[in-house]
Short mmCIF file of C-alpha atoms in Angstrom, two decimals:
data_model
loop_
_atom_site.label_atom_id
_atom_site.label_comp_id
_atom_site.label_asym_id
_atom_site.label_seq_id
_atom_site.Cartn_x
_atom_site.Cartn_y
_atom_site.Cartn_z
CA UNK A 1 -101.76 127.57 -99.65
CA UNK A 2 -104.32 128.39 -102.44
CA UNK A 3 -105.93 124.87 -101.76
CA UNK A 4 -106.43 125.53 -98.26
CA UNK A 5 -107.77 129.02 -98.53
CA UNK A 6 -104.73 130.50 -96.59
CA UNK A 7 -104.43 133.29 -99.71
CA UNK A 8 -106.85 136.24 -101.18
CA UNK A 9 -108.76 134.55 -103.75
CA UNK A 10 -107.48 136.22 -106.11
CA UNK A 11 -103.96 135.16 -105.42
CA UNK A 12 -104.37 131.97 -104.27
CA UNK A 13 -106.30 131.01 -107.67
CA UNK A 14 -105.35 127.49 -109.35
CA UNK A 15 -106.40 126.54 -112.40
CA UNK A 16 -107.25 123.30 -114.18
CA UNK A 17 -103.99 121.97 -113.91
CA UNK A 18 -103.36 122.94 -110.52
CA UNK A 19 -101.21 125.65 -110.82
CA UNK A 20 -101.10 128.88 -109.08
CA UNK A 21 -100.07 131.13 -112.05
CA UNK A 22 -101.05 134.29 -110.52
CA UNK A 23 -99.37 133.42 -107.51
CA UNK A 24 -95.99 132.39 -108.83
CA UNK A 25 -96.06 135.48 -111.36
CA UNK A 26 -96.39 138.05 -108.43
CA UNK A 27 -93.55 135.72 -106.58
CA UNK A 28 -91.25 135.63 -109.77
CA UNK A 29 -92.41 139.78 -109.74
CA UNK A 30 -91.37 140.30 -106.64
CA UNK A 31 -87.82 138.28 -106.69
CA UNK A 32 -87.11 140.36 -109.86
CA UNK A 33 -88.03 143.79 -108.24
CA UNK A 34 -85.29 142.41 -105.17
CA UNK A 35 -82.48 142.03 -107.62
CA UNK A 36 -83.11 145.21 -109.40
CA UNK A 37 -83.32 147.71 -106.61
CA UNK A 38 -81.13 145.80 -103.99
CA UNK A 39 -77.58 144.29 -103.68
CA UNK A 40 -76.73 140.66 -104.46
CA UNK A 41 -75.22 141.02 -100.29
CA UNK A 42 -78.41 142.11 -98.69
CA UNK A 43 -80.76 139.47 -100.15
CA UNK A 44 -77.81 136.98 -99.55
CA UNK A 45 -77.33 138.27 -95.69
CA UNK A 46 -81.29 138.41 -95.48
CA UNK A 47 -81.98 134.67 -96.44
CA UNK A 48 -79.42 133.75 -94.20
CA UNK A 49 -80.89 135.52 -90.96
CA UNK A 50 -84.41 134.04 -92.17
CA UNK A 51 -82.70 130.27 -91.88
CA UNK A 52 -80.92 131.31 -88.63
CA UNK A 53 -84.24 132.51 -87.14
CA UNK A 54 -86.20 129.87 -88.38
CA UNK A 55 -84.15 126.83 -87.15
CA UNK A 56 -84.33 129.12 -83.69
CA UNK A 57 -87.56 128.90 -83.58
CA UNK A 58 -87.54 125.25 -84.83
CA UNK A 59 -85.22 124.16 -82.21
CA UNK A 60 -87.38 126.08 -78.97
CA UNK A 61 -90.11 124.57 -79.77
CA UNK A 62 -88.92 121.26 -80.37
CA UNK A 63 -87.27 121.98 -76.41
CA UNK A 64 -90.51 123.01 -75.57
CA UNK A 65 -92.82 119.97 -77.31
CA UNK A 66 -90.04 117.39 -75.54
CA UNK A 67 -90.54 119.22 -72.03
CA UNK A 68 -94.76 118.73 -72.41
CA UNK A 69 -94.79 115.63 -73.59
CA UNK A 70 -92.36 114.86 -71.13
CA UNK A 71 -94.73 116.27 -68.85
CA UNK A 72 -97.91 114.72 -69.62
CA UNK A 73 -95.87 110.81 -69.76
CA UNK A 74 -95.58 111.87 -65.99
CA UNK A 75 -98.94 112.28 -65.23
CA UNK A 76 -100.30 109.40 -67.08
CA UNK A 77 -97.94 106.79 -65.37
#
């Protein structure tokens, strides 16, 4: 994400090696803030509603990719 300018600048900084250290200290910061001030449960019932939701949305638009393509094999032959 740092390579393709999708980050601040500041965060998204890799160095000669091609690391993002600032990046994955504010990431390790952050995961280490989430244990201390909430319960092993939450962040466990959290990541699993973030899979649930994402294969959701993986799946619908899978459906509708197969539906347009679908479409446009119709209208080409």
């Amino acid at each position: 994400m740092g390579r393709d300018k999708e980050l601040p600048e500041k965060i998204g900084y890799i160095d000669k090696f091609s690391t993002p250290d600032i990046a994955i200290v504010l990431s390790s910061l952050l995961g280490i803030i989430f244990l201390i001030f909430v319960s092993f449960g939450t962040i466990v019932e959290a990541s699993n509603s973030s899979v649930l939701i994402s294969y959701i949305i993986i799946n619908f638009s899978a459906i509708v990719l197969y539906y347009e393509l679908k479409k446009l094999h119709q209208e080409m032959g």
